[in-house]
Amino acid sequence: DAMVIQNPRYQVTQFGKPVTLSCSQTLNHNVMYWYQQKSSQAPKLLFHYYDKDFNNEADTPDNFQSRRPNTSFCFLDIRSPGLGDAAMYLCATSAYPGPSGRDNEQFFGPGTRLTVL
Amino acid sequence: DAKTTQPPSMDCAEGRAANLPCNHSTISGNEYVYWYRQIHSQGPQYIIHGLKNNETNEMASLIITEDRKSSTLILPHATLRDTAVYYCIVRVANTNAGKSTFGDGTTLTVKP
């Protein structure tokens, strides 16, 4: 089945130690997103790629970077994780453009839960 | 994207219809209403979307008022597995990337 895959599901890192989270998709969607979701909060968009074009949200800290080497893969790099970066990180994809709203439906992966010690 | 307002929590008896309201009084003419849900420890899942007509699919029905300032998601026969946080999102389709801005959502608890 076509899907969005995130590895690992659980990641533990140390304060200040760089960490990379991975996302892959078999949907062949041209848009990929990274969201941060802290406990009991709604997902918050960090950035997205439209094909190779990177789009950063205005309030995303510089500590967060992303790479998209090809259509299928996208990585979230946290350069110096702090305790406040502990969260669930969600990857999503969508197809754009499309003639109707359904073409912008987002497909989410299961998330990676990051713990910072 | 227009802001949405949802009640923070709702309960529903198993087998009964769950009606989840959403206010989006500042919605623009080209903005769609999307509903997603997030079951605990999983990624959000698309449920349904609409522009101005009522919509139905295998999961739910979406009723949008004539002035489009509010909508209701209906789960016709709620089961325990429908317990989740339900997010109502309003956004323009076919813009750059169609990204979603999530509000606080409604935590629906289906009780036996």
PDB file of C-alpha atoms in Angstrom, chain A residues 9-51:
ATOM      1  CA  ARG A   9       9.289   5.695  15.584  1.00  0.00           C
ATOM      2  CA  TYR A  10      11.132   6.611  18.768  1.00  0.00           C
ATOM      3  CA  GLN A  11      14.397   8.533  18.939  1.00  0.00           C
ATOM      4  CA  VAL A  12      16.405   9.456  22.014  1.00  0.00           C
ATOM      5  CA  THR A  13      19.162  12.028  21.796  1.00  0.00           C
ATOM      6  CA  GLN A  14      21.281  14.021  24.187  1.00  0.00           C
ATOM      7  CA  PHE A  15      21.050  17.725  24.788  1.00  0.00           C
ATOM      8  CA  GLY A  16      22.999  19.463  22.046  1.00  0.00           C
ATOM      9  CA  LYS A  17      23.729  16.320  20.020  1.00  0.00           C
ATOM     10  CA  PRO A  18      22.603  16.613  16.374  1.00  0.00           C
ATOM     11  CA  VAL A  19      19.827  14.277  15.342  1.00  0.00           C
ATOM     12  CA  THR A  20      18.206  13.425  11.998  1.00  0.00           C
ATOM     13  CA  LEU A  21      14.705  12.127  11.506  1.00  0.00           C
ATOM     14  CA  SER A  22      13.719  10.385   8.273  1.00  0.00           C
ATOM     15  CA  CYS A  23      10.595  10.282   6.157  1.00  0.00           C
ATOM     16  CA  SER A  24       9.922   8.368   2.980  1.00  0.00           C
ATOM     17  CA  GLN A  25       6.858   8.084   0.796  1.00  0.00           C
ATOM     18  CA  THR A  26       5.595   5.750  -1.889  1.00  0.00           C
ATOM     19  CA  LEU A  27       2.814   8.094  -3.012  1.00  0.00           C
ATOM     20  CA  ASN A  28       5.003  10.008  -5.476  1.00  0.00           C
ATOM     21  CA  HIS A  29       3.668  13.267  -4.054  1.00  0.00           C
ATOM     22  CA  ASN A  30       5.535  16.421  -4.905  1.00  0.00           C
ATOM     23  CA  VAL A  31       4.942  18.170  -1.567  1.00  0.00           C
ATOM     24  CA  MET A  32       6.386  17.034   1.758  1.00  0.00           C
ATOM     25  CA  TYR A  33       5.883  18.679   5.138  1.00  0.00           C
ATOM     26  CA  TRP A  34       7.342  18.491   8.613  1.00  0.00           C
ATOM     27  CA  TYR A  35       5.183  19.256  11.634  1.00  0.00           C
ATOM     28  CA  GLN A  36       6.121  19.441  15.300  1.00  0.00           C
ATOM     29  CA  GLN A  37       3.545  18.318  17.846  1.00  0.00           C
ATOM     30  CA  LYS A  38       4.176  18.817  21.528  1.00  0.00           C
ATOM     31  CA  SER A  39       2.220  17.010  24.180  1.00  0.00           C
ATOM     32  CA  SER A  40      -1.506  17.887  24.186  1.00  0.00           C
ATOM     33  CA  GLN A  41      -1.021  20.461  21.436  1.00  0.00           C
ATOM     34  CA  ALA A  42      -2.014  20.613  17.787  1.00  0.00           C
ATOM     35  CA  PRO A  43       0.564  19.913  15.079  1.00  0.00           C
ATOM     36  CA  LYS A  44       2.584  22.977  14.101  1.00  0.00           C
ATOM     37  CA  LEU A  45       4.052  23.299  10.613  1.00  0.00           C
ATOM     38  CA  LEU A  46       7.827  23.763  10.547  1.00  0.00           C
ATOM     39  CA  PHE A  47       8.466  23.817   6.781  1.00  0.00           C
ATOM     40  CA  HIS A  48       7.583  22.121   3.547  1.00  0.00           C
ATOM     41  CA  TYR A  49       9.087  21.244   0.209  1.00  0.00           C
ATOM     42  CA  TYR A  50       7.268  21.836  -3.037  1.00  0.00           C
ATOM     43  CA  ASP A  51       9.394  19.629  -5.281  1.00  0.00           C
TER      44      ASP A  51
END
